Coordinates of C-alpha atoms in Angstrom, one line a residue:
M1 CA 58.0 -36.4 -14.3
T2 CA 59.2 -37.0 -17.4
S3 CA 57.1 -36.5 -20.5
H4 CA 57.7 -40.0 -21.2
Q5 CA 57.2 -41.6 -17.8
Q6 CA 53.2 -43.2 -17.4
T7 CA 51.4 -44.5 -14.3
N8 CA 48.4 -45.7 -15.9
D9 CA 47.3 -49.1 -15.3
D10 CA 47.7 -50.3 -18.1
I11 CA 50.8 -49.3 -20.1
F12 CA 49.2 -51.2 -23.3
A13 CA 46.7 -48.7 -23.7
P14 CA 48.3 -47.1 -27.0
V15 CA 48.5 -50.8 -28.8
E16 CA 44.8 -51.1 -27.7
K17 CA 43.5 -48.1 -28.8
D18 CA 44.4 -48.8 -31.8
G19 CA 43.1 -51.8 -32.4
K20 CA 46.0 -53.4 -33.6
F21 CA 46.6 -57.0 -32.6
L22 CA 47.6 -60.6 -33.7
T23 CA 45.1 -63.0 -34.4
P24 CA 46.3 -66.9 -34.1
V25 CA 47.0 -69.4 -37.1
S26 CA 44.1 -70.8 -38.3
N27 CA 43.8 -75.4 -37.9
K28 CA 44.0 -75.0 -41.1
K29 CA 47.4 -73.3 -41.6
F30 CA 48.8 -75.6 -38.4
A31 CA 47.8 -78.4 -40.1
L32 CA 49.4 -77.3 -43.1
T33 CA 52.9 -76.4 -41.5
A34 CA 53.0 -79.5 -39.5
M35 CA 51.3 -82.2 -41.9
V36 CA 53.5 -80.8 -45.4
G37 CA 56.2 -78.3 -44.4
V38 CA 58.0 -80.0 -41.9
P39 CA 57.8 -83.1 -44.1
I40 CA 59.1 -81.3 -47.1
W41 CA 62.2 -79.5 -44.6
L42 CA 62.9 -82.9 -42.6
T43 CA 63.1 -85.0 -46.6
V44 CA 64.2 -82.4 -48.9
V45 CA 65.6 -78.8 -47.4
L46 CA 67.7 -80.6 -44.6
P47 CA 69.5 -82.7 -46.3
L48 CA 70.7 -80.5 -49.0
S49 CA 71.7 -78.0 -46.7
T50 CA 73.9 -81.0 -44.8
V51 CA 75.3 -82.3 -48.0
Y52 CA 76.1 -79.0 -49.4
Q53 CA 77.1 -77.1 -45.8
V54 CA 79.6 -80.1 -45.3
S55 CA 80.7 -80.6 -48.5
K56 CA 81.8 -77.3 -48.3
A57 CA 83.5 -77.9 -45.1
I58 CA 85.8 -80.6 -46.4
V59 CA 86.6 -79.2 -49.6
D60 CA 88.1 -76.1 -47.5
A61 CA 89.5 -78.2 -44.9
V62 CA 91.4 -80.0 -48.2
S63 CA 92.0 -76.4 -50.4
P64 CA 94.6 -74.1 -50.1
A65 CA 93.9 -71.3 -47.3
P66 CA 93.0 -67.9 -49.4
P67 CA 95.4 -65.5 -47.9
P68 CA 93.1 -63.5 -45.3
K69 CA 90.8 -60.4 -46.7
K70 CA 93.0 -57.3 -46.6
L71 CA 90.9 -53.9 -44.7
E72 CA 89.8 -51.7 -47.6
D73 CA 91.4 -48.3 -47.3
S74 CA 91.2 -46.5 -50.7
G75 CA 93.7 -44.3 -49.5
Y76 CA 92.3 -41.3 -50.8
Q77 CA 94.0 -38.3 -48.9
V78 CA 92.2 -35.3 -47.1
T79 CA 93.9 -32.5 -45.7
E80 CA 92.7 -30.0 -43.5
S81 CA 91.5 -27.4 -45.8
D82 CA 89.5 -29.6 -47.6
I83 CA 87.1 -30.2 -44.9
I84 CA 84.4 -27.5 -44.3
P85 CA 83.3 -27.3 -40.5
R86 CA 79.9 -28.5 -40.3
P87 CA 77.9 -25.4 -38.9
K88 CA 79.1 -23.7 -42.8
R89 CA 78.1 -26.8 -44.9
T90 CA 75.1 -27.1 -47.6
Y91 CA 73.0 -29.5 -46.4
D92 CA 71.9 -30.3 -42.9
I93 CA 71.8 -34.1 -44.3
V94 CA 71.5 -36.3 -47.4
V95 CA 70.2 -39.3 -47.8
L96 CA 72.0 -42.3 -49.4
G97 CA 70.2 -45.1 -51.5
A98 CA 67.1 -42.9 -51.9
T99 CA 66.1 -44.5 -54.7
G100 CA 66.1 -48.6 -52.4
F101 CA 63.1 -49.5 -50.9
T102 CA 64.0 -48.1 -47.2
G103 CA 65.9 -45.0 -49.0
K104 CA 62.3 -43.5 -50.6
L105 CA 60.5 -44.3 -47.5
A106 CA 63.1 -42.0 -45.4
A107 CA 62.8 -39.4 -48.3
R108 CA 59.1 -39.5 -48.4
H109 CA 59.5 -38.7 -44.4
L110 CA 62.0 -36.2 -45.0
A111 CA 59.5 -33.8 -47.5
K112 CA 56.3 -35.2 -46.1
T113 CA 57.5 -33.9 -42.4
Y114 CA 60.6 -30.5 -43.0
G115 CA 59.4 -29.8 -46.5
C116 CA 61.4 -29.2 -50.0
K117 CA 61.2 -25.5 -50.2
D118 CA 64.2 -23.1 -49.7
D119 CA 62.8 -21.7 -46.8
S120 CA 62.3 -25.3 -45.2
K121 CA 64.1 -25.9 -41.4
V122 CA 66.0 -28.4 -43.1
K123 CA 68.2 -28.8 -45.6
W124 CA 68.7 -31.4 -47.5
A125 CA 69.4 -33.5 -50.8
I126 CA 69.3 -37.1 -51.8
A127 CA 71.9 -39.6 -53.4
G128 CA 72.4 -42.4 -55.5
R129 CA 74.0 -44.0 -58.7
S130 CA 71.6 -43.1 -61.1
R131 CA 70.4 -39.5 -61.6
D132 CA 67.4 -41.0 -63.7
K133 CA 66.3 -43.1 -61.2
L134 CA 67.0 -40.3 -58.1
E135 CA 64.8 -37.9 -60.3
D136 CA 62.0 -40.7 -60.9
V137 CA 61.6 -40.8 -57.1
K138 CA 61.6 -37.1 -56.4
K139 CA 58.6 -37.0 -59.1
S140 CA 57.3 -40.1 -57.9
L141 CA 56.8 -38.7 -54.1
A142 CA 55.9 -35.1 -55.3
D143 CA 52.5 -36.7 -56.6
E144 CA 52.1 -38.8 -54.0
L145 CA 52.3 -35.8 -51.4
Q146 CA 51.3 -33.9 -53.0
L147 CA 54.6 -31.3 -53.1
P148 CA 55.5 -30.2 -56.7
E149 CA 58.6 -28.2 -55.3
L150 CA 60.1 -31.7 -54.3
K151 CA 60.9 -32.2 -57.6
N152 CA 64.2 -29.6 -57.0
I153 CA 65.4 -31.1 -54.1
P154 CA 69.4 -31.5 -55.0
T155 CA 70.4 -35.1 -55.9
L156 CA 74.1 -36.4 -55.8
V157 CA 74.7 -38.7 -58.0
V158 CA 77.6 -41.0 -56.4
D159 CA 78.9 -45.1 -56.8
T160 CA 80.3 -46.6 -53.3
S161 CA 82.4 -48.9 -55.9
V162 CA 83.8 -46.0 -57.1
P163 CA 85.8 -43.6 -54.0
S164 CA 86.8 -40.4 -56.6
T165 CA 82.3 -39.9 -56.5
L166 CA 82.7 -39.7 -52.5
P167 CA 84.1 -36.4 -51.9
N168 CA 80.5 -35.3 -53.6
L169 CA 78.9 -36.7 -51.0
V170 CA 79.7 -36.2 -47.7
R171 CA 82.0 -33.0 -47.8
D172 CA 79.5 -30.5 -48.3
T173 CA 76.8 -32.0 -45.9
R174 CA 76.4 -32.4 -41.5
V175 CA 75.3 -36.0 -42.0
V176 CA 74.8 -38.7 -44.5
V177 CA 72.2 -41.4 -43.4
T178 CA 72.4 -44.2 -45.7
T179 CA 70.0 -47.6 -46.4
V180 CA 72.4 -49.0 -48.6
G181 CA 72.9 -52.6 -48.0
P182 CA 74.2 -55.2 -47.4
F183 CA 76.7 -52.9 -45.7
Q184 CA 79.7 -54.6 -46.2
K185 CA 79.4 -55.4 -49.3
Y186 CA 78.2 -51.6 -50.2
G187 CA 78.9 -49.5 -46.7
S188 CA 82.4 -49.2 -46.1
A189 CA 83.9 -46.9 -47.6
V190 CA 81.0 -44.3 -47.0
V191 CA 82.4 -45.1 -43.5
E192 CA 85.9 -44.7 -44.2
F193 CA 85.2 -40.9 -46.2
C194 CA 82.6 -39.7 -43.5
A195 CA 85.2 -40.3 -41.1
K196 CA 88.5 -38.6 -43.1
F197 CA 86.0 -35.5 -44.0
G198 CA 84.4 -35.0 -40.4
T199 CA 80.5 -36.1 -41.5
H200 CA 78.3 -37.2 -39.2
Y201 CA 77.3 -40.7 -40.2
C202 CA 74.2 -42.9 -39.9
D203 CA 73.0 -46.3 -40.9
I204 CA 70.4 -49.3 -40.8
T205 CA 72.9 -51.8 -40.7
G206 CA 72.0 -55.1 -38.4
E207 CA 75.4 -56.6 -39.6
A208 CA 77.3 -55.9 -35.9
N209 CA 80.4 -57.9 -37.1
W210 CA 81.0 -55.5 -40.0
V211 CA 80.4 -52.3 -37.8
E212 CA 83.3 -53.8 -35.1
L213 CA 85.5 -54.0 -38.4
M214 CA 84.7 -50.4 -38.8
M215 CA 85.2 -48.9 -35.6
H216 CA 88.5 -51.1 -35.8
Q217 CA 89.8 -49.3 -38.9
W218 CA 87.8 -45.6 -38.6
Q219 CA 88.2 -44.9 -34.9
G220 CA 91.1 -42.9 -34.4
T221 CA 90.0 -41.0 -37.8
A222 CA 86.7 -40.2 -36.4
Q223 CA 88.1 -39.0 -33.2
Q224 CA 90.7 -37.2 -34.8
T225 CA 88.1 -35.0 -37.6
G226 CA 85.0 -34.9 -35.0
A227 CA 82.7 -37.2 -37.1
K228 CA 80.1 -39.0 -34.7
I229 CA 79.5 -42.3 -36.5
V230 CA 76.3 -44.5 -35.4
P231 CA 75.1 -47.5 -37.2
F232 CA 72.2 -49.5 -36.3
C233 CA 69.6 -46.3 -36.5
G234 CA 66.6 -48.7 -37.4
L235 CA 64.3 -51.0 -36.6
D236 CA 67.6 -52.7 -36.5
M237 CA 68.6 -52.0 -33.3
I238 CA 67.2 -48.5 -32.1
P239 CA 64.2 -49.7 -30.3
W240 CA 65.7 -52.3 -27.8
D241 CA 68.5 -49.8 -27.2
I242 CA 66.9 -47.0 -26.3
S243 CA 64.2 -48.9 -24.3
T244 CA 67.3 -50.4 -22.2
S245 CA 69.1 -46.9 -21.7
Q246 CA 65.4 -45.5 -21.2
L247 CA 64.9 -48.4 -17.7
V248 CA 68.5 -47.1 -16.9
A249 CA 67.2 -43.7 -16.7
E250 CA 64.0 -44.5 -14.7
L251 CA 66.2 -46.8 -12.2
Q252 CA 68.0 -43.3 -11.5
R253 CA 65.9 -41.1 -11.6
V254 CA 64.9 -42.0 -7.9
D255 CA 68.5 -43.3 -6.8
K256 CA 71.8 -42.7 -8.3
R257 CA 73.8 -45.7 -7.3
E258 CA 71.2 -47.6 -8.8
D259 CA 71.6 -49.7 -12.1
L260 CA 70.0 -52.2 -14.3
A261 CA 70.7 -56.1 -14.0
S262 CA 68.6 -57.4 -15.7
V263 CA 66.1 -56.5 -18.6
E264 CA 63.9 -58.7 -20.9
F265 CA 61.5 -57.6 -23.8
V266 CA 58.4 -59.0 -25.3
D267 CA 58.1 -57.7 -29.2
E268 CA 54.8 -57.8 -31.2
F269 CA 55.7 -57.4 -34.7
K270 CA 53.2 -57.3 -37.5
S271 CA 55.0 -57.0 -40.5
T272 CA 56.7 -58.9 -43.8
P273 CA 60.4 -58.4 -45.2
S274 CA 61.6 -56.6 -47.8
G275 CA 63.9 -57.9 -50.6
G276 CA 66.7 -55.5 -49.1
T277 CA 66.3 -57.5 -46.5
L278 CA 66.3 -61.1 -47.5
E279 CA 69.7 -60.0 -49.0
T280 CA 71.8 -59.4 -46.3
M281 CA 69.9 -62.7 -44.6
Q282 CA 71.8 -65.0 -47.2
L283 CA 75.0 -62.6 -47.1
S284 CA 75.3 -63.7 -43.3
L285 CA 74.5 -66.8 -44.2
R286 CA 77.3 -67.6 -47.2
G287 CA 79.4 -66.8 -44.3
E288 CA 81.4 -64.3 -46.7
K289 CA 84.3 -63.7 -44.6
L290 CA 85.7 -60.0 -43.2
P291 CA 89.2 -59.3 -42.8
P292 CA 90.4 -60.2 -39.4
I293 CA 91.0 -58.2 -36.4
E294 CA 93.9 -58.4 -35.4
G295 CA 94.9 -58.5 -31.5
G296 CA 91.4 -60.4 -30.1
V297 CA 90.0 -57.1 -29.5
E298 CA 86.3 -56.8 -29.1
P299 CA 85.1 -53.1 -30.4
L300 CA 82.1 -53.2 -29.3
R301 CA 83.1 -54.1 -25.4
E302 CA 85.1 -50.8 -25.0
T303 CA 84.2 -48.3 -23.0
A304 CA 84.4 -44.7 -24.3
K305 CA 87.6 -44.1 -23.1
G306 CA 88.4 -47.1 -25.6
S307 CA 89.6 -49.8 -22.5
H308 CA 87.6 -52.6 -22.1
H309 CA 84.7 -53.4 -20.2
S310 CA 84.8 -56.3 -18.0
N311 CA 81.1 -56.3 -16.1
E312 CA 79.8 -59.5 -17.5
F313 CA 76.5 -59.2 -20.2
S314 CA 74.9 -62.3 -20.7
H315 CA 71.9 -63.3 -23.5
E316 CA 69.9 -65.9 -22.4
V317 CA 68.2 -67.8 -26.1
V318 CA 64.7 -68.7 -25.7
F319 CA 64.1 -72.0 -27.9
A320 CA 61.3 -72.8 -26.1
F321 CA 57.6 -71.4 -26.2
P322 CA 57.1 -69.9 -22.4
N323 CA 54.2 -68.6 -21.1
L324 CA 55.0 -64.4 -21.1
D325 CA 53.5 -62.6 -17.7
L326 CA 52.3 -60.0 -19.2
P327 CA 51.0 -56.1 -17.3
S328 CA 47.8 -56.4 -19.3
A329 CA 44.7 -59.1 -18.6
Q330 CA 43.5 -57.9 -22.6
R331 CA 46.7 -59.9 -23.7
R332 CA 46.8 -63.3 -22.1
P333 CA 47.3 -65.7 -22.6
A334 CA 50.6 -64.9 -24.4
Y335 CA 53.7 -67.4 -25.6
G336 CA 57.2 -66.1 -26.2
S337 CA 59.4 -67.9 -29.2
F338 CA 62.9 -67.2 -30.4
F339 CA 63.3 -63.4 -32.3
V340 CA 66.2 -64.2 -35.2
M341 CA 67.3 -60.5 -34.8
S342 CA 67.8 -61.2 -30.6
V343 CA 71.3 -62.2 -30.8
N344 CA 72.6 -58.2 -32.3
N345 CA 69.5 -57.1 -30.6
S346 CA 71.4 -57.8 -27.4
R347 CA 74.7 -57.4 -28.9
V348 CA 74.0 -53.4 -29.8
V349 CA 72.6 -53.1 -25.9
S350 CA 75.9 -54.8 -25.2
W351 CA 77.8 -51.9 -26.7
T352 CA 75.8 -49.0 -25.0
Q353 CA 76.2 -51.1 -21.3
A354 CA 80.3 -51.3 -21.9
L355 CA 80.2 -46.8 -23.5
R356 CA 78.1 -46.1 -20.1
Q357 CA 80.5 -48.6 -18.2
G358 CA 77.4 -50.1 -16.5
A359 CA 77.0 -53.2 -14.2
P360 CA 76.7 -56.8 -14.8
L361 CA 73.5 -57.6 -17.1
S362 CA 71.7 -59.9 -17.9
Y363 CA 69.6 -59.6 -21.3
R364 CA 66.2 -62.3 -22.6
E365 CA 64.0 -61.1 -25.5
V366 CA 61.0 -63.1 -26.9
V367 CA 58.8 -62.8 -29.5
Y368 CA 54.5 -62.3 -28.6
N369 CA 52.5 -65.0 -29.7
P370 CA 48.9 -65.3 -28.9
D371 CA 49.2 -69.3 -29.5
R372 CA 51.4 -72.0 -29.2
K373 CA 50.0 -72.9 -32.4
T374 CA 51.1 -68.9 -34.2
A375 CA 54.4 -69.8 -31.3
F376 CA 55.2 -72.8 -33.3
C377 CA 54.0 -71.7 -37.0
N378 CA 56.6 -68.7 -36.7
T379 CA 59.5 -70.4 -35.6
F380 CA 59.2 -73.4 -38.2
G381 CA 58.7 -70.8 -41.0
T382 CA 62.2 -68.5 -39.5
V383 CA 63.7 -71.8 -39.9
F384 CA 62.7 -73.0 -43.0
L385 CA 63.9 -70.0 -44.6
V386 CA 67.1 -70.0 -43.0
T387 CA 68.0 -73.3 -43.8
A388 CA 66.7 -72.8 -47.1
F389 CA 69.3 -69.9 -48.1
L390 CA 71.9 -72.8 -46.9
N391 CA 71.8 -74.1 -49.7
P392 CA 72.2 -72.9 -53.6
L393 CA 69.3 -75.0 -55.1
T394 CA 66.6 -74.3 -52.4
A395 CA 67.7 -70.6 -52.2
K396 CA 67.7 -70.2 -55.2
L397 CA 63.6 -71.8 -56.2
M398 CA 63.4 -69.5 -52.5
S399 CA 64.2 -66.0 -54.5
Y400 CA 61.2 -67.1 -57.2
V401 CA 58.6 -66.1 -53.9
L402 CA 60.3 -64.2 -52.2
P403 CA 60.1 -60.2 -52.9
S404 CA 63.2 -59.0 -54.8
P405 CA 66.2 -56.3 -53.5
G406 CA 63.9 -53.2 -54.0
Q407 CA 61.2 -54.6 -52.8
G408 CA 58.4 -54.2 -50.4
P409 CA 55.2 -54.4 -49.0
S410 CA 52.7 -52.2 -49.9
M411 CA 52.1 -48.7 -48.6
K412 CA 48.6 -49.4 -47.6
A413 CA 49.6 -52.4 -45.7
M414 CA 52.2 -50.7 -44.2
I415 CA 49.6 -47.8 -42.9
E416 CA 47.0 -50.1 -42.1
D417 CA 47.6 -53.3 -41.2
S418 CA 51.6 -53.3 -39.7
Y419 CA 52.9 -52.2 -36.8
G420 CA 55.5 -52.8 -33.8
A421 CA 54.8 -53.0 -29.9
I422 CA 58.4 -53.7 -28.0
Y423 CA 57.6 -54.1 -24.3
G424 CA 60.7 -53.8 -21.9
K425 CA 61.1 -54.9 -17.8
G426 CA 63.6 -54.4 -15.6
T427 CA 65.2 -55.5 -12.7
G428 CA 67.9 -52.9 -10.7
T429 CA 70.8 -54.0 -8.8
K430 CA 69.1 -52.9 -5.5
G431 CA 65.8 -54.8 -6.8
S432 CA 63.6 -52.1 -8.0
K433 CA 60.9 -53.5 -11.2
V434 CA 60.8 -50.7 -14.2
E435 CA 59.2 -51.1 -17.3
S436 CA 58.6 -49.4 -20.7
L437 CA 56.8 -49.4 -24.0
I438 CA 58.0 -48.5 -27.2
Y439 CA 54.8 -48.7 -30.3
F440 CA 55.3 -47.7 -33.4
D441 CA 51.7 -48.0 -35.4
K442 CA 53.0 -48.7 -38.8
C443 CA 55.0 -50.9 -40.0
P444 CA 58.4 -50.8 -38.0
G445 CA 60.8 -52.5 -40.2
Y446 CA 60.7 -50.1 -43.0
L447 CA 58.6 -47.3 -42.8
E448 CA 59.5 -46.3 -39.6
T449 CA 62.3 -47.4 -40.1
G450 CA 63.0 -44.8 -42.7
R451 CA 61.6 -42.5 -40.0
M452 CA 64.7 -43.7 -37.4
L453 CA 67.0 -43.1 -39.2
V454 CA 66.5 -39.5 -40.2
E455 CA 65.5 -38.7 -37.1
S456 CA 68.6 -40.2 -36.2
G457 CA 70.5 -37.9 -38.6
L458 CA 68.8 -34.7 -37.8
S459 CA 69.7 -35.6 -33.9
L460 CA 73.5 -35.3 -35.3
A461 CA 73.1 -32.3 -37.7
L462 CA 70.8 -29.6 -35.9
S463 CA 71.4 -30.9 -32.1
E464 CA 75.5 -31.8 -31.8
D465 CA 75.5 -29.3 -28.8
S466 CA 72.6 -30.6 -27.4
L467 CA 73.5 -34.3 -27.4
S468 CA 76.0 -36.0 -24.3
S469 CA 78.2 -38.2 -26.1
S470 CA 81.4 -35.6 -26.7
G471 CA 83.6 -35.4 -29.5
G472 CA 83.8 -38.2 -32.4
G473 CA 83.8 -41.6 -32.5
F474 CA 81.8 -44.5 -33.2
F475 CA 78.9 -44.8 -30.9
S476 CA 75.4 -46.8 -30.3
P477 CA 72.7 -44.9 -31.2
A478 CA 71.1 -45.0 -27.2
Y479 CA 74.8 -43.7 -25.7
G480 CA 75.6 -41.3 -28.7
L481 CA 71.7 -39.6 -29.5
G482 CA 70.1 -40.9 -25.8
K483 CA 67.1 -39.1 -25.6
V484 CA 67.7 -36.0 -28.4
L485 CA 66.4 -39.1 -31.1
L486 CA 63.8 -40.4 -28.7
D487 CA 62.3 -36.5 -28.2
R488 CA 62.2 -36.4 -31.7
M489 CA 60.6 -40.3 -32.5
V490 CA 58.4 -39.0 -30.2
E491 CA 57.7 -35.6 -31.5
T492 CA 56.8 -37.5 -35.4
G493 CA 54.8 -40.3 -34.1
T494 CA 56.6 -43.2 -31.9
H495 CA 54.8 -43.3 -28.6
F496 CA 57.6 -44.4 -25.5
S497 CA 56.0 -45.0 -21.8
V498 CA 58.4 -46.2 -18.5
R499 CA 57.9 -46.1 -15.4
R500 CA 58.0 -48.0 -12.3
V501 CA 56.5 -50.3 -10.8
E502 CA 56.1 -49.7 -7.5
E503 CA 54.5 -46.5 -8.2
Q504 CA 51.8 -48.0 -10.3
V505 CA 51.4 -50.6 -7.4
S506 CA 50.8 -47.3 -5.1
T507 CA 48.4 -45.6 -8.0
K508 CA 46.2 -48.3 -7.9
N509 CA 45.6 -49.2 -4.4
S510 CA 44.8 -45.3 -3.9
K511 CA 42.0 -45.9 -6.1

């Protein structure tokens, strides 16, 4: 048995031990949502957004088509002599965006876990546009963590919109981890320079279309220089990608010829969004077009050898509120509802399936709710927010009540109130049943995302020779980092367990 296998009766035991759980919405909140929120949405928000979007479509149809956007390339030339061999570089890891909400949390994890002294085993630096703000971050973290030596951590001043500043960021570090989003707006040049200088790269993007564009443009360069480009290294999308790959591994631990045929995830979260997350959502909804990928290529469906993976991947989108069959009696009744990120989560799981040339796979994902009132309120809240962002008037009004970029939940709320538990159950191609649980006892969207990002970067910086993926190029977290990342996550605070259901049943019967 591996250290992550479990045969306990209740796979949810770690969650229940912490005493963190979702409470049903009150009758008052449900009534306000149904009697006030729904009418406002139907009579104000939805009509405004419908009229705006239809008008925009008509104007776009009758106006001359703008020239298609071109792929961004700074034209910066890198010679072989410009590239420092990775083992000889000064820094193991540089955090770009350390003055932002999640970037500061990533720097906090590095300082708290790996230290800041000259003899620390991890050599790191922080980077951003403003030296003064970077110094403020160091002072703030030094005071909070009582680590005065943190003030001596190196700072790199870089502006991603100014190509001449980027060699200073990527040339002398093994890996850059970045939180600077929206990534289609601020991330393309960072990928370009990491690929050109042979520097490993991780980010926390959820922008799958942008990642496909970056793959199309820089895959060959990264393969040539040995740079591993690993996007999606936060809550978007590590838990689902890693869990799926471990369900496959558990099946193949017993039978190498059995693959995963279907997987379903039930997500239980207690967290609130940051301003940066909401800004990215608005950018996506505005429909700002990326340059086209010619030839109908689907980079996220390519195998590790570069060919198209033909085995089917299907995603069942859930809009109703189905009953959920969870293995813990304490968590019933349970009802599912639509999770807005399930579409992109499925695309990353599909990418890993393609990279490993896996069997046809069906995917389903829902959010856990303790009752149907809660499921309705949560679903309606998502629908209301998305609809409000689709016209400039209500989008502007929402900006007055939602957090701005750089703002997010308090540290107290992230540690004491927030958590995330993702339960997965899979069926193999020969009918075997497996299940998994990944559990974060703190805020998964920000505090734990900062940790996941750092541990992803350190997997590349410190354990490159132990990774199952070889050479440079673009990789999903599960395929590119795999068990090395999972072990680092578990060592620094994540709970993960996986088991065959048959083993669990036989254990019960033997008592």
